[in-house]
Each structure stands twice: as structure tokens, then as C-alpha cells.
XYZ file of C-alpha atoms in Angstrom:
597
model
C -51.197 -56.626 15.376
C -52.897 -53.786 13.345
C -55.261 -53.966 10.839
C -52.966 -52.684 8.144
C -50.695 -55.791 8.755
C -53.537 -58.349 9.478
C -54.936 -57.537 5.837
C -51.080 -57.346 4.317
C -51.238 -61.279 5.733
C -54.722 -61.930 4.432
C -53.877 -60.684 0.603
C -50.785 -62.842 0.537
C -53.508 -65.599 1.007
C -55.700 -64.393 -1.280
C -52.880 -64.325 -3.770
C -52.267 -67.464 -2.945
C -56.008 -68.954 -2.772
C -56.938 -67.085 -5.771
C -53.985 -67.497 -8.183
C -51.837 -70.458 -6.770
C -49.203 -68.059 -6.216
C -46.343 -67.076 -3.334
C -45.779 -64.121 -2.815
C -43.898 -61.969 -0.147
C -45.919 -59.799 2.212
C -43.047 -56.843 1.411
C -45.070 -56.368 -1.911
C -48.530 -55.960 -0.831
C -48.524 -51.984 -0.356
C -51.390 -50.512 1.361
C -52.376 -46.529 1.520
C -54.969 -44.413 3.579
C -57.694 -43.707 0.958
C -58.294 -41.353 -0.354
C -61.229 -38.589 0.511
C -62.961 -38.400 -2.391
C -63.774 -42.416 -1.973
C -65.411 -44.630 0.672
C -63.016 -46.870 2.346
C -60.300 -46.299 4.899
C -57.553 -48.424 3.448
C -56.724 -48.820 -0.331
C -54.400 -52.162 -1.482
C -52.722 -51.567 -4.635
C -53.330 -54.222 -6.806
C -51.376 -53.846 -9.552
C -48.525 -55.283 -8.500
C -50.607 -58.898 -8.921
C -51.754 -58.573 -12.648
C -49.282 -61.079 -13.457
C -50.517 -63.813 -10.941
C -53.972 -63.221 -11.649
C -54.043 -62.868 -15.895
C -57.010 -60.199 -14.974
C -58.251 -56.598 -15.798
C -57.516 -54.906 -12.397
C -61.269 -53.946 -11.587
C -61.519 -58.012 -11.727
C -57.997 -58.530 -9.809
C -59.258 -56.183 -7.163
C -62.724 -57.847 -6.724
C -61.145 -61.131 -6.382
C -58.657 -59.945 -3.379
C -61.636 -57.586 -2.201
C -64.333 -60.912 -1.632
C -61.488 -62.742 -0.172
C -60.314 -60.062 2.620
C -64.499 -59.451 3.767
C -64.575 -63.206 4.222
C -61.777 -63.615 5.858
C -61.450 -60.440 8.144
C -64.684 -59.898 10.397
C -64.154 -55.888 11.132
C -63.974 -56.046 6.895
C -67.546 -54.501 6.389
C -67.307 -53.823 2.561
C -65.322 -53.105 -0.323
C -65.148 -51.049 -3.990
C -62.873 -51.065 -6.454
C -61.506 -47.909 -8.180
C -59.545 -48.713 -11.332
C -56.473 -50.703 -9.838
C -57.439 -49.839 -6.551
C -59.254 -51.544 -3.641
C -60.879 -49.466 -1.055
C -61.358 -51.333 2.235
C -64.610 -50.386 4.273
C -63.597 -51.225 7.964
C -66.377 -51.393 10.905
C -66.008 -48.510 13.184
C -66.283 -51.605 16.391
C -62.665 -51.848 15.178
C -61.588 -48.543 15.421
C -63.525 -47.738 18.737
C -61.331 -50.811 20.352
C -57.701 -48.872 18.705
C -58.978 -45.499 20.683
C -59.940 -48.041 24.015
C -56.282 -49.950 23.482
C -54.909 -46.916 23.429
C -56.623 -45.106 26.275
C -54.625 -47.698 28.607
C -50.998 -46.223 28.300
C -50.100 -42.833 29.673
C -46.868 -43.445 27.159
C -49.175 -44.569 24.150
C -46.762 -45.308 21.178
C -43.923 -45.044 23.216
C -41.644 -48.330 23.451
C -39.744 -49.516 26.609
C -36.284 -49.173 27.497
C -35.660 -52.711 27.982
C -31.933 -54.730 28.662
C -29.798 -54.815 25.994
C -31.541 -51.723 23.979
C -29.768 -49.689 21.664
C -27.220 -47.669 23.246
C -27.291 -43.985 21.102
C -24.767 -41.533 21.714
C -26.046 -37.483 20.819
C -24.045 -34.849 20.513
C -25.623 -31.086 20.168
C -24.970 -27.421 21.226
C -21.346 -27.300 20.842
C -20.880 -23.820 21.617
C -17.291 -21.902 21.321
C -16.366 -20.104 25.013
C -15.697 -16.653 22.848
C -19.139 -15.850 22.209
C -23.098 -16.264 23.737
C -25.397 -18.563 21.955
C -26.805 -17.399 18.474
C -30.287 -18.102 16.638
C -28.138 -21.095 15.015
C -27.371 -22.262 18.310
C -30.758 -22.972 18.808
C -31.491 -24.739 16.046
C -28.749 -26.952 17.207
C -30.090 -27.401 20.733
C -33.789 -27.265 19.941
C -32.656 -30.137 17.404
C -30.302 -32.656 19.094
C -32.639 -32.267 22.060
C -35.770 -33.155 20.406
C -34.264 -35.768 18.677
C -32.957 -37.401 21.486
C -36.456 -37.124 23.290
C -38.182 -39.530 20.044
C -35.285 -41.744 20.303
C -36.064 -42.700 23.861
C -39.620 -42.659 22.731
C -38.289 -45.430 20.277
C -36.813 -47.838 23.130
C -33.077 -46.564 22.769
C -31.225 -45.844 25.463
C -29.536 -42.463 24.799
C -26.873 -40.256 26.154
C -27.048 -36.312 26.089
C -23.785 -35.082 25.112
C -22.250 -30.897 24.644
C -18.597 -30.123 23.605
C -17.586 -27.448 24.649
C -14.769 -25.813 22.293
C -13.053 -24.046 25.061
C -9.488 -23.863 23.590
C -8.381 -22.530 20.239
C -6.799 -19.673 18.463
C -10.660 -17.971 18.469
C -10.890 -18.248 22.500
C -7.092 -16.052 22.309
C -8.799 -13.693 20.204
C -11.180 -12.749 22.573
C -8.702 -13.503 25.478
C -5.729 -10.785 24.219
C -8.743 -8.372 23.328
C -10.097 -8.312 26.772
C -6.496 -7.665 28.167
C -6.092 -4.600 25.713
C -9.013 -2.832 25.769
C -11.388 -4.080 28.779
C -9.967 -2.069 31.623
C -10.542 -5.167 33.999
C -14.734 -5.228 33.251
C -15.988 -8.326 34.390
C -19.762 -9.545 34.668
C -20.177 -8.263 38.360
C -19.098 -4.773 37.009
C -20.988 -4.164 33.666
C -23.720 -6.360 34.880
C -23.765 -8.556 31.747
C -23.738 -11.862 31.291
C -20.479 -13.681 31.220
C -21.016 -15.125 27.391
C -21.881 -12.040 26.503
C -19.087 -9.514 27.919
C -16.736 -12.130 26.423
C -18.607 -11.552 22.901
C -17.861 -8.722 23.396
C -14.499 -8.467 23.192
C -14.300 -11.117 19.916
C -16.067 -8.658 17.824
C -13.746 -5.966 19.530
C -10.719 -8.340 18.442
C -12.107 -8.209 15.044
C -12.513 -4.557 14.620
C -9.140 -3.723 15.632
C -7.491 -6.390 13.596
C -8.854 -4.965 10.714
C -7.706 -1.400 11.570
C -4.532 -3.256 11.505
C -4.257 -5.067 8.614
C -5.818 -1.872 6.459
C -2.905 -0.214 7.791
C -0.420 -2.700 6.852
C -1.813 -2.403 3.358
C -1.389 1.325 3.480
C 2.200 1.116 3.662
C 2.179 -0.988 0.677
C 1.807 -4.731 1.933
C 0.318 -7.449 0.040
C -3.236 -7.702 1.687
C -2.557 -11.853 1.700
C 0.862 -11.183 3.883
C -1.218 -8.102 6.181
C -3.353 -10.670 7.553
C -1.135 -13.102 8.706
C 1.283 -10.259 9.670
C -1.341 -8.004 11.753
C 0.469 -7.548 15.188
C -2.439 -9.010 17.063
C -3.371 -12.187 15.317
C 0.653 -12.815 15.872
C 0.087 -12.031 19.242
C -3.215 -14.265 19.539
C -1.248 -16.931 17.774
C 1.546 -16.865 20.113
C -1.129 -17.051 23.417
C -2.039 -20.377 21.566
C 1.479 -21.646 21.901
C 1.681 -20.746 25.525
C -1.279 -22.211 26.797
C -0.919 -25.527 25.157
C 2.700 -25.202 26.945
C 0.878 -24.506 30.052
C 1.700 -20.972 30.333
C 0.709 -20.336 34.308
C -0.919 -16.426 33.092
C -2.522 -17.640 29.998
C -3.930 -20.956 31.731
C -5.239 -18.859 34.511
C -6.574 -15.881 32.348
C -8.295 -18.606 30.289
C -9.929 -20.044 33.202
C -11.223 -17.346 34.422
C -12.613 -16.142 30.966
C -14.168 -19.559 30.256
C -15.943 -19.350 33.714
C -17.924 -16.664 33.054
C -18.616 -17.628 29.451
C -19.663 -21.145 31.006
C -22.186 -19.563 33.871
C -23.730 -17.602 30.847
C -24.397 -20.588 28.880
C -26.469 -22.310 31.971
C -28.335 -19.820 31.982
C -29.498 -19.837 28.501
C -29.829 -23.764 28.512
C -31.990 -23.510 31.436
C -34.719 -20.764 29.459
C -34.217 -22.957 26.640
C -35.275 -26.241 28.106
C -32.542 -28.465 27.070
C -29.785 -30.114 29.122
C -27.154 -32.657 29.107
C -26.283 -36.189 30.730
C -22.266 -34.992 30.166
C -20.514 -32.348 29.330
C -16.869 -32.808 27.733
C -14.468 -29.997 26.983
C -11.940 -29.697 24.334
C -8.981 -28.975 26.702
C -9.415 -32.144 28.163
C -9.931 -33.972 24.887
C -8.016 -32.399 22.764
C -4.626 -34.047 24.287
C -5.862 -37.578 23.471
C -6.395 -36.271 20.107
C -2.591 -35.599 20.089
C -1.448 -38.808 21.077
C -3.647 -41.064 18.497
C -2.372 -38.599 15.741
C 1.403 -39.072 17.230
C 0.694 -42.797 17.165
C -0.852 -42.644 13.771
C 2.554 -41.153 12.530
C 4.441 -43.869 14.093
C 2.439 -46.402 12.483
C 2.673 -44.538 9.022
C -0.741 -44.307 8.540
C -0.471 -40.703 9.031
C 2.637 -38.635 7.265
C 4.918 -35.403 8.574
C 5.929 -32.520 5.979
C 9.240 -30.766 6.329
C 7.665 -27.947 7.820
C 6.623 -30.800 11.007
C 2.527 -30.514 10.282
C 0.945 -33.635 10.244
C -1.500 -35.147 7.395
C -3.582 -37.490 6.716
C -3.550 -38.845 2.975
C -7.165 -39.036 1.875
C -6.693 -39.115 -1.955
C -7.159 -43.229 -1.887
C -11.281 -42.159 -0.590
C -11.854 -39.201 -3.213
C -10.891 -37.075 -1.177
C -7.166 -34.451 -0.475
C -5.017 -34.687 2.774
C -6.450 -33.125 5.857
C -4.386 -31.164 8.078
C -4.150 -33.012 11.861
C -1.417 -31.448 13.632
C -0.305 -27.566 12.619
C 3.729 -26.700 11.856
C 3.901 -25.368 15.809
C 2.305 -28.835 16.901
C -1.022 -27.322 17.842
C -3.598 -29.178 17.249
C -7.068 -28.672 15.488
C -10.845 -29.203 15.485
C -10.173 -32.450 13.826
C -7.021 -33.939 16.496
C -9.722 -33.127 19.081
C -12.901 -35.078 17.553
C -10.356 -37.803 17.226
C -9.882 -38.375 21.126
C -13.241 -37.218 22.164
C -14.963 -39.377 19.898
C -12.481 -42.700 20.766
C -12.813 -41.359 24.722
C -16.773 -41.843 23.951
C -16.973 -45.551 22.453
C -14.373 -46.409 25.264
C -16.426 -45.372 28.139
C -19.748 -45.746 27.134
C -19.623 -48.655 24.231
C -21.926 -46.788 21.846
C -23.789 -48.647 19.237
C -24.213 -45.474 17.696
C -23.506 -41.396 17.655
C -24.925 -38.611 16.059
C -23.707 -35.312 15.963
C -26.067 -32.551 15.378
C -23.729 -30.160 13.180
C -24.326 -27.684 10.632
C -24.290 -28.735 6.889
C -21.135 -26.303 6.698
C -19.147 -29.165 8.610
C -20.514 -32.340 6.231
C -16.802 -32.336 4.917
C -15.457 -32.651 8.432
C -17.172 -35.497 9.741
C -17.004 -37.400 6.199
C -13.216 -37.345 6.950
C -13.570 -37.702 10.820
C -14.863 -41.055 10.135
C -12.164 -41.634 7.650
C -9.593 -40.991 9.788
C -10.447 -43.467 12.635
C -11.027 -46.115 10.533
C -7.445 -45.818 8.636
C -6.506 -45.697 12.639
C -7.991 -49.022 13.286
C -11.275 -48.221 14.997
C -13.989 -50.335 14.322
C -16.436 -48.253 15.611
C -15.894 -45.468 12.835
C -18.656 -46.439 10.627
C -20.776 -45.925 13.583
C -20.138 -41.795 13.736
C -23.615 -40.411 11.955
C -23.665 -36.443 11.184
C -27.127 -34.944 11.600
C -26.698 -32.631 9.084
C -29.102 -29.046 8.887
C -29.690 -26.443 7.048
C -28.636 -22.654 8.313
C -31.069 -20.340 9.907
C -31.902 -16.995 8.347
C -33.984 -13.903 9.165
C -35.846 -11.728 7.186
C -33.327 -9.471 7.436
C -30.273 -12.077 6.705
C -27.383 -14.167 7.174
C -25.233 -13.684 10.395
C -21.785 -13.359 11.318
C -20.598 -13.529 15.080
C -17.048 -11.614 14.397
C -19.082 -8.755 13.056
C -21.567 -8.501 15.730
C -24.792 -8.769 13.589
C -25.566 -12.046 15.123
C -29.061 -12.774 16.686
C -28.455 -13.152 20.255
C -30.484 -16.424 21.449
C -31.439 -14.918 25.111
C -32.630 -11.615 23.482
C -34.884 -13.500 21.021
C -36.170 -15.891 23.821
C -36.781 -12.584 25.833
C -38.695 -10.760 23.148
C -40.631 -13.939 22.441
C -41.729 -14.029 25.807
C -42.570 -10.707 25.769
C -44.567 -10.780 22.669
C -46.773 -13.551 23.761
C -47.505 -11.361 27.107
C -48.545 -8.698 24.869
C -50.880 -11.474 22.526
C -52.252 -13.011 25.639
C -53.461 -9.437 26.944
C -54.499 -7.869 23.564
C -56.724 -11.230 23.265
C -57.474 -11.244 26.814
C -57.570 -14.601 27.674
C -55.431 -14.831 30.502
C -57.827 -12.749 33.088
C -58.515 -14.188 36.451
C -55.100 -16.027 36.343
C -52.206 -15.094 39.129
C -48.820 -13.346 38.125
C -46.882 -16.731 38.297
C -49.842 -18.126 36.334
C -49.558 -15.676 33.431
C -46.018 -15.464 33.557
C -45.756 -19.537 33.342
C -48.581 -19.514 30.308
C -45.904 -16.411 28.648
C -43.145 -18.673 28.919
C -44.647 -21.658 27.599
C -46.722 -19.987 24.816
C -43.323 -18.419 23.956
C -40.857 -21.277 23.540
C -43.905 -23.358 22.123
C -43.900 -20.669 19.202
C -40.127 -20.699 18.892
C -39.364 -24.053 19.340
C -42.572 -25.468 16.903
C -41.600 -22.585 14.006
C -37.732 -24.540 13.837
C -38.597 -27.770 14.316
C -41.803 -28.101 11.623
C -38.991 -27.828 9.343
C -37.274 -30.790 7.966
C -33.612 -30.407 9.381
C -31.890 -30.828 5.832
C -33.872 -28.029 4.826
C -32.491 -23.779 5.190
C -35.149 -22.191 6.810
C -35.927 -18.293 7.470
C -37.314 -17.914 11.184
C -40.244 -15.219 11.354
C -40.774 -14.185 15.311
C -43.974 -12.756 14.519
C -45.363 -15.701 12.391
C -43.936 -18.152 15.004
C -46.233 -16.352 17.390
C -49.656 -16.503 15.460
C -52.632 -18.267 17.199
C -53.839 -19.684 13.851
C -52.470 -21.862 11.479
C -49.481 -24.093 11.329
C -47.882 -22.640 14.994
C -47.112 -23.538 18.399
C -49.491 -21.816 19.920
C -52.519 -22.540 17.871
C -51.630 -26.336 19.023
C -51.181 -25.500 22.625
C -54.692 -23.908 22.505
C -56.380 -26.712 21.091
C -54.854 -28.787 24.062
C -56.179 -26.199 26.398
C -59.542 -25.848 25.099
C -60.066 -30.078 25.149
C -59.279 -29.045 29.163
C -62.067 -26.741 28.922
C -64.374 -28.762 27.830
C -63.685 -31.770 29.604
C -63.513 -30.130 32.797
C -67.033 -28.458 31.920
C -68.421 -31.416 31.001
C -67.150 -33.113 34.550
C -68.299 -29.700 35.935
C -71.975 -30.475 34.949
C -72.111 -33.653 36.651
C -71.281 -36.316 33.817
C -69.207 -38.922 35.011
C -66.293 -39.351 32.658
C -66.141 -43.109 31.280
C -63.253 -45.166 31.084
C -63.866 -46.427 27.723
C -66.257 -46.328 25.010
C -69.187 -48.746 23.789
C -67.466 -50.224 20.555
C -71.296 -50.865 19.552
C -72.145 -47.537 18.074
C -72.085 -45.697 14.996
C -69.372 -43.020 14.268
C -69.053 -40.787 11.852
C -66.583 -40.717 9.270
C -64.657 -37.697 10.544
C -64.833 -39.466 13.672
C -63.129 -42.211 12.425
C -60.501 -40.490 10.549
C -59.361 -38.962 13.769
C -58.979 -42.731 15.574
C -57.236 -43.698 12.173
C -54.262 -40.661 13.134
C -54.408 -41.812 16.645
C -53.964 -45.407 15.682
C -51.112 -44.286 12.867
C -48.947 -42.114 16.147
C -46.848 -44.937 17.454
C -45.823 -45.537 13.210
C -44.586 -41.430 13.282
C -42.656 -41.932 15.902
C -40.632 -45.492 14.815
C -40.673 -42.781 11.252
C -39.239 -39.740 12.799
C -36.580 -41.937 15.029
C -35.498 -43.676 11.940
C -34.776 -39.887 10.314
C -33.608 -38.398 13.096
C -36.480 -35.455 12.496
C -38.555 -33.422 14.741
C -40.558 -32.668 11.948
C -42.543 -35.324 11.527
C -43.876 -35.268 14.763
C -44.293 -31.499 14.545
C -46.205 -32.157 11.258
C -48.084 -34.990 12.601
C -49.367 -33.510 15.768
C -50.346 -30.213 13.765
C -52.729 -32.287 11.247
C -54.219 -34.218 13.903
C -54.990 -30.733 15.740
C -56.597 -29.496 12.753
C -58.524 -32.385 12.216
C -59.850 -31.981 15.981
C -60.964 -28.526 15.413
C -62.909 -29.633 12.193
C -64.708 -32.304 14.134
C -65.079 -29.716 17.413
C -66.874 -27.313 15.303
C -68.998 -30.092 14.159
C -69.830 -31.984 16.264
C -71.092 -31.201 20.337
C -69.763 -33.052 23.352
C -71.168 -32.351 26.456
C -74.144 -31.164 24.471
C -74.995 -34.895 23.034
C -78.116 -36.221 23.683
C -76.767 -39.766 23.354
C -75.020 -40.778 26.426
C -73.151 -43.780 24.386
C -72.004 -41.459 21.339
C -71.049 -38.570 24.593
C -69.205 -40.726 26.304
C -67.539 -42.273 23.006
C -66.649 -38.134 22.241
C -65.326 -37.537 25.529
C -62.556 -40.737 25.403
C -61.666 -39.961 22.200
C -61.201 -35.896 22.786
C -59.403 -36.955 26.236
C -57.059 -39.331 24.021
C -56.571 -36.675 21.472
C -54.738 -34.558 24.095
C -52.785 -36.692 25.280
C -51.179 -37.339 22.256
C -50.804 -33.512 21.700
C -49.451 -33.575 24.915
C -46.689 -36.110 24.273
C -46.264 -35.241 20.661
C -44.935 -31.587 21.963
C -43.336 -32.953 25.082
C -41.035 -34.776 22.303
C -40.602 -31.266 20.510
C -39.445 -30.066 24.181
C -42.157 -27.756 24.356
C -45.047 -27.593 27.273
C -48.803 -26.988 26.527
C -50.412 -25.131 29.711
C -53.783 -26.689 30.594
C -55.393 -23.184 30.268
C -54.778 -20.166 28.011
């Protein structure tokens, strides 16, 4: 039990010794204090005025005498208005850092029988195009968050749909057969994602020729884009493949393929990965049949032109479109039987899907619709909604072109921390493979700290060159304060001083000191926190402060340097403890910290 809860259980006494009075332990409400005072906890005592018939400066004295009889590592107390500041002895907070020196996996719970079973769903990427800045919000996202929720005791499935069927995958499809004069990846030596990008925005620029020439001739511009010749044609390759068209299927497959080798590719430089991997051609037929059922049933309705609806207006909300007049389906018939393929094979207790905040309409309904289909499991469907990703320069739009490819970032990342590393020089003595495993690492730290600091609700504007910095609120300024605690320590090992196990919990500390076994002692609270929001951020944010903190006390105070072989010893544990948590802390973020830079 921490201290925090031990004196949340001693006030309710003192309520009750002091006042006569019951009162529940939910409404004692303690705070770090603040720095300005002496203490390192602060009860609010406010809420007890009415027990006590007392000025709050007496209120507080009352509860403060109590707690410093009653709690032995209670050293002192002072009262500041209607606040108590709690003095606790640093013997205390030497045995949190020794508790916590045990576990390789401090704060980290268990998976244990009968855990939470978590279903999370992230990348999602459409076989018509490579993977785009926003894609890696997505992935960077869903597989951090997944990473704290194991950290939390769940047990947790990896999930990526991959939309692989759809009147956007004909686009680039029909484009490729009109204008790509039988390139494949082999030939034009790109990737297979992006030679099939390739030929979307190619789709798009002569579809717009098209319809501009339509209105020429004196069309409405409405009518000339549902008339253009080739989104008829693209529409029409829909229709055959669902029907199983043998050239379509086989064009299709072959497409997808390369698209599909390209994405592995990516996922592997990005450092995320996947326990399955469903695709909507397979799911998307389910879909079908639940809607057909549905429609049986009446819970779902036909209009004259055969489309099929559901009728949302009873929820505040319109109908939603499930089946198209040519019985194709849509993104929202194939969520249906992926999502009730999911609970059937895997009996979820829960499932997040990390999805844009453009799409908080879609899975509002999704869950809508499988309830008014009988599932029980619908109010179990959570959407991790974010924010979009911007650069300086702007939005993005993939049928345009002007999207940010993801493995040209991630390649001028890596590249700009090569050209830090040797314009700082820090990296000299060190191998090829060395550096180049330091570039990577440095690189994706930067990249992958810069998105996830932010709170996922939140729009955000990513800055490569900020991302990069080795000060301030970055990746790499956190990686380097890991690395230099491995200087150190190794230097202090280096000059003969055997490293302790654990330190005396009879000496004095300092008050900066203390503060930093407070944050280590506070860890295993941000993760439960940043599981229970589904956000990176806090953990980002947490390990960052704690960093910073370290670098104040570094600067202050010497280590292998100490005179005192107790207080050196103490400094050592508590620096060695430090990294580890940095360690872990980014390990949730997905990101590495090299042991030298």
C-alpha cells in the first residue's frame, strides 16, 4: 500500500476520532505540494469544515497531529490556509526506490487468467496508395496504446484491416491498365504501394480532364461527374469483381500483392506489427449476409431503387446507407461482419479502433447498427478518436498527390539525425552498424516522441526539424539522458566502485532527491492513467518531466565524485532506477534508447 492511500485511511480516522464522524475515504483528496512549501503531500481539508465546526488552519492542525501520531514515516506537518502539508521521512522514500529496484517490469501488472481480453484495431491502410504522415499517427498510436495496455495486465490482440476492395482500389486498378504500359515494381524499381499510388493520382488527373470536358459541351458539372467515362468504367470493375470476374479478380490480386509487400516494408522501419491481419474481401461478404438477414427480420428496410437502409432517426440520428442500388456493399456492410467475425472468434471484452475523428459519425452508427441487429457485444465497440496531422506547409490530399509519403519522411529523419550526430560529433569511435543503429533509433525516437507527446484528441502540426532537437521536450534529448546515466554508471564501475544492490534507507536526502523517488514512486499510477485514456501522451509527458528533473539534480549534484560512500551508493540506485524507467516508459512509446550516443 502507498503512502498516499495509508494517510487517505488514517484521515478517515482522524475524522472520525476528532469529530465523531463517518466519512468515505473517496472524499479525502490528496495533492503533491506544492514548491513554494515544505511538505510532499497536501490533504485538502476543506471538504471537513462541516464535521469539525472549525476555522480551517484549526481543522488542518487537528487532522495534521493525528496523521504524525499515527503514521511513523509522518515526520512533520504545516498548515497553509485550508491546506495541510505532510513532511514525510526520506527512510520512506529510500525503501519506494529499493521496492522498486526489484522488478525489471516496475509498474507493470501481470497478465494473469481470466484478464481482460482487449481487441485493437490500427493502420487500416487502403491497397491504392503507400502509407501517409496520417498513417503514422495511426500506427505510432494504436501500437503504443496497445503496448500500456499490456503494461496494465490486459491481454490484447493486434489487429490491421486491410481495405483491399472498393470502388477506390478500381480507380487505381483501370488507371494502371490505361496508362501503365505493363510497369510493375521489378521494372521501375519502386515500391509496390507506391507504383500503385501512382496510378490513383493518375486516375484522378484524367478524370478531371474528363469531366471539364463534359462541362465544355454544356453538361451540368453535378451530372459530368457521375457521367465521366472512367468513373463509369471504375464503377462497372466494381460490379465484376464482386461477381467474381476471373480478369478483374486476378488483376486485383496481383495489384494488391505488390501494394501488400510495400506495406511490410514500411511496418517493419516503423516498428509496429500485428497479431492478425483481416482483409475486407474476406469480410466484407459476412457483412452482406447480416445486412440480408437484417432485411428479413425488418430491422433493416429496401427502397424501390433495391439499396438497403438502416432507419436511425429513433437515436438522433438519419438512415445510413448499407447495401448500394447494384447490391455492392460499403465501408459500413464490411465493419458489420468483421467486427461480429471478431467477438465470435476471439470473445472480446472490448475493441478499440484507432480511427480518425473524420469517421466519429461512422462508428457512432456502427455500434448502432449491431445492436438494432441483436448483438450484445455492440456497446463494447470503443473509437479512439484523433485529431489530423498537419505540416507547416498544410493539409494533405492522397488523390492529388501532395501527400507526405511515410517512408520518405522516415528516410529523411534518419538521415537528418546522421547529419546531427556528425555535426555534434558524438558518435566517433563507433562501427558503421553502430552509427547506423544509433541513426535509426535517434530517428524514430524523434518522430515517434514529437506525435505521441500530443494528446490524441488534439490536431497537431508535425515539425521534422523540431522533432529532431537535442534539447527540450524531444525524443532525442530523452534518449541522451538515458545514455549519459550509461556513461556514468559504467565510469563509475570503471573506477572500481562496486555497484550496490540497494541503498541505506538511514541517510539524509535532499529535497530534489526526493522529488525524483516521489515521480518514480507515482510511474506505475501513469500507466493505470494513460491505459484508462487510451493515451501515449501521458507517458510521453511523464517520462519527459522525470528526465528533466534528472538533469536538474545531475548538474547538481556528483555521483561517482561523492565523498560519502552511503549517499554514492544511494545516487547510483536511484540514477540506475531512473533509466530504467526511461527505458520502459519509451519502450511503451515503441521507441528504443541506444545505451550510447
Amino acid at each position: 500500500m502507498g503512502i498516499e492511500s495509508i494517510i487517505k485511511g488514517k484521515v478517515v480516522e482522524a475524522v472520525n476520532s476528532c469529530y465523531s464522524q463517518n466519512i468515505d475515504i473517496e472524499t479525502v483528496q490528496i495533492q503533491k505540494t506544492r514548491r513554494e512549501f515544505e511538505g510532499d503531500l497536501t490533504v485538502v481539508v476543506f471538504p471537513f469544515l462541516r464535521f469539525s465546526k472549525k476555522s480551517p488552519e484549526d481543522t488542518a492542525k487537528d487532522l495534521g497531529a493525528f496523521l504524525q501520531e499515527n503514521i511513523e514515516s509522518v515526520t512533520a506537518f504545516n498548515v497553509v490556509k485550508g491546506f495541510l502539508n505532510i513532511v514525510i521521512d526520506s527512510s520512506y522514500w529510500i525503501s519506494v526506490l529499493n521496492t522498486a529496484l526489484q522488478s525489471d517490469k516496475y509498474g507493470f501488472k501481470k497478465l494473469e487468467a481470466g484478464a481482460k481480453k482487449v481487441m485493437i484495431e490500427y493502420s487500416s491502410p487502403n491497397t491504392n496508395k503507400p502509407l501517409h504522415l496520417g498513417h503514422i499517427r495511426n500506427n505510432l498510436l494504436g501500437y503504443s496504446v496497445a503496448q500500456i495496455l499490456k503494461a496494465n495486465g490486459y491481454e490484447v490482440i493486434k489487429v490491421n484491416l486491410v481495405n483491399d476492395r472498393g470502388i477506390h482500389i478500381c480507380k487505381s486498378m483501370l488507371a494502371w491498365l490505361r496508362f501503365g504500359e505493363g510497369e510493375t515494381p521489378e521494372s521501375t524499381g519502386l515500391k509496390g504501394d507506391h507504383l500503385v499510388g501512382k496510378y490513383y493520382v493518375k486516375f484522378d488527373q484524367e478524370y478531371k480532364k474528363e469531366m471539364e470536358a463534359l462541362v465544355a459541351k454544356g453538361m451540368d458539372a453535378d451530372e459530368a461527374k457521375k457521367q465521366a467515362p472512367l468513373l463509369v468504367e471504375a464503377q462497372d470493375m466494381l460490379v465484376k469483381w464482386e461477381a467474381g470476374d476471373k480478369e478483374v479478380v486476378a488483376l486485383w490480386r496481383k495489384m494488391n500483392d505488390w501494394v501488400l509487400a510495400g506495406f511490410d516494408v514500411t511496418y517493419e522501419k516503423m516498428g509496429v506489427d500485428f497479431d492478425k491481419v483481416y482483409f475486407e474481401s474476406e469480410t466484407y461478404k459476412q457483412g452482406k449476409a447480416i445486412v440480408e438477414r437484417g432485411l428479413e427480420e425488418g430491422v433493416l428496410y429496401r427502397k424501390d431503387t433495391g439499396s438497403v437502409w438502416a432507419n436511425l432517426e429513433a437515436d438522433g440520428l438519419d438512415h445510413k446507407l448499407l447495401l448500394r442500388d447494384d447490391g455492392t456493399s460499403v465501408y459500413m456492410t464490411q465493419d458489420i461482419g468483421t467486427a461480429y467475425e471478431r467477438f465470435n472468434e476471439f470473445s472480446i471484452d472490448e475493441h478499440i479502433y484507432v480511427v480518425g475523428n473524420e469517421q466519429n459519425y461512422h462508428f457512432q452508427v456502427l455500434s448502432l447498427v449491431l445492436g438494432k441487429l441483436g448483438y450484445d457485444w455492440s456497446n463494447k465497440i470503443q473509437h479512439l478518436s484523433y485529431g489530423m496531422v498537419e505540416l507547416p506547409e498544410g493539409k494533405m490530399k492522397s488523390r492529388e498527390g501532395t501527400v507526405v509519403d511515410a517512408d520518405e519522411l522516415m528516410d529523411e529523419m534518419v538521415n537528418t539525425a546522421r547529419e546531427t550526430s556528425n555535426e555534434l560529433g558524438k558518435l566517433q569511435g563507433y562501427s558503421q552498424e553502430e552509427a547506423e543503429d544509433v541513426y535509426n533509433k535517434v530517428a524514430m525516437g524523434a518522430l515517434k516522441y514529437f506525435i505521441l507527446k500530443v494528446d490524441p484528441k488534439k490536431n497537431m502540426m508535425f515539425n521534422p526539424k523540431e522533432s529532431i532537437d537535442f534539447n527540450g521536450n524531444t525524443g532525442p534529448f530523452i534518449q541522451y539522458t538515458y545514455a549519459r546515466i550509461q556513461s556514468v554508471l559504467k565510469k563509475t564501475v570503471d573506477a572500481g566502485i562496486e555497484f550496490p544492490e540497494f541503498a541505506n534507507t538511514n541517510i539524509a536526502i535532499s529535497e530534489k532527491e526526493s522529488n525524483l523517488i516521489q515521480m518514480i514512486a507515482n510511474y506505475p499510477v501513469i500507466i493505470k492513467e494513460a491505459g484508462d485514456s487510451t493515451s501515449p501522451a501521458q507517458i510521453a509527458n511523464f517520462v519527459y518531466d522525470l528526465v528533466k528533473e534528472y538533469n536538474q539534480f545531475y548538474h547538481d549534484f556528483p555521483i561517482a565524485k561523492e565523498e560519502d560512500v552511503e549517499l554514492r551508493a544511494f545516487r547510483m540506485v536511484l540514477s540506475k532506477q531512473i533509466a530504467q524507467i526511461i527505458k520502459s516508459g519509451m519502450e511503451l512509446l515503441g521507441i528504443g534508447v541506444p545505451e550510447r550516443m
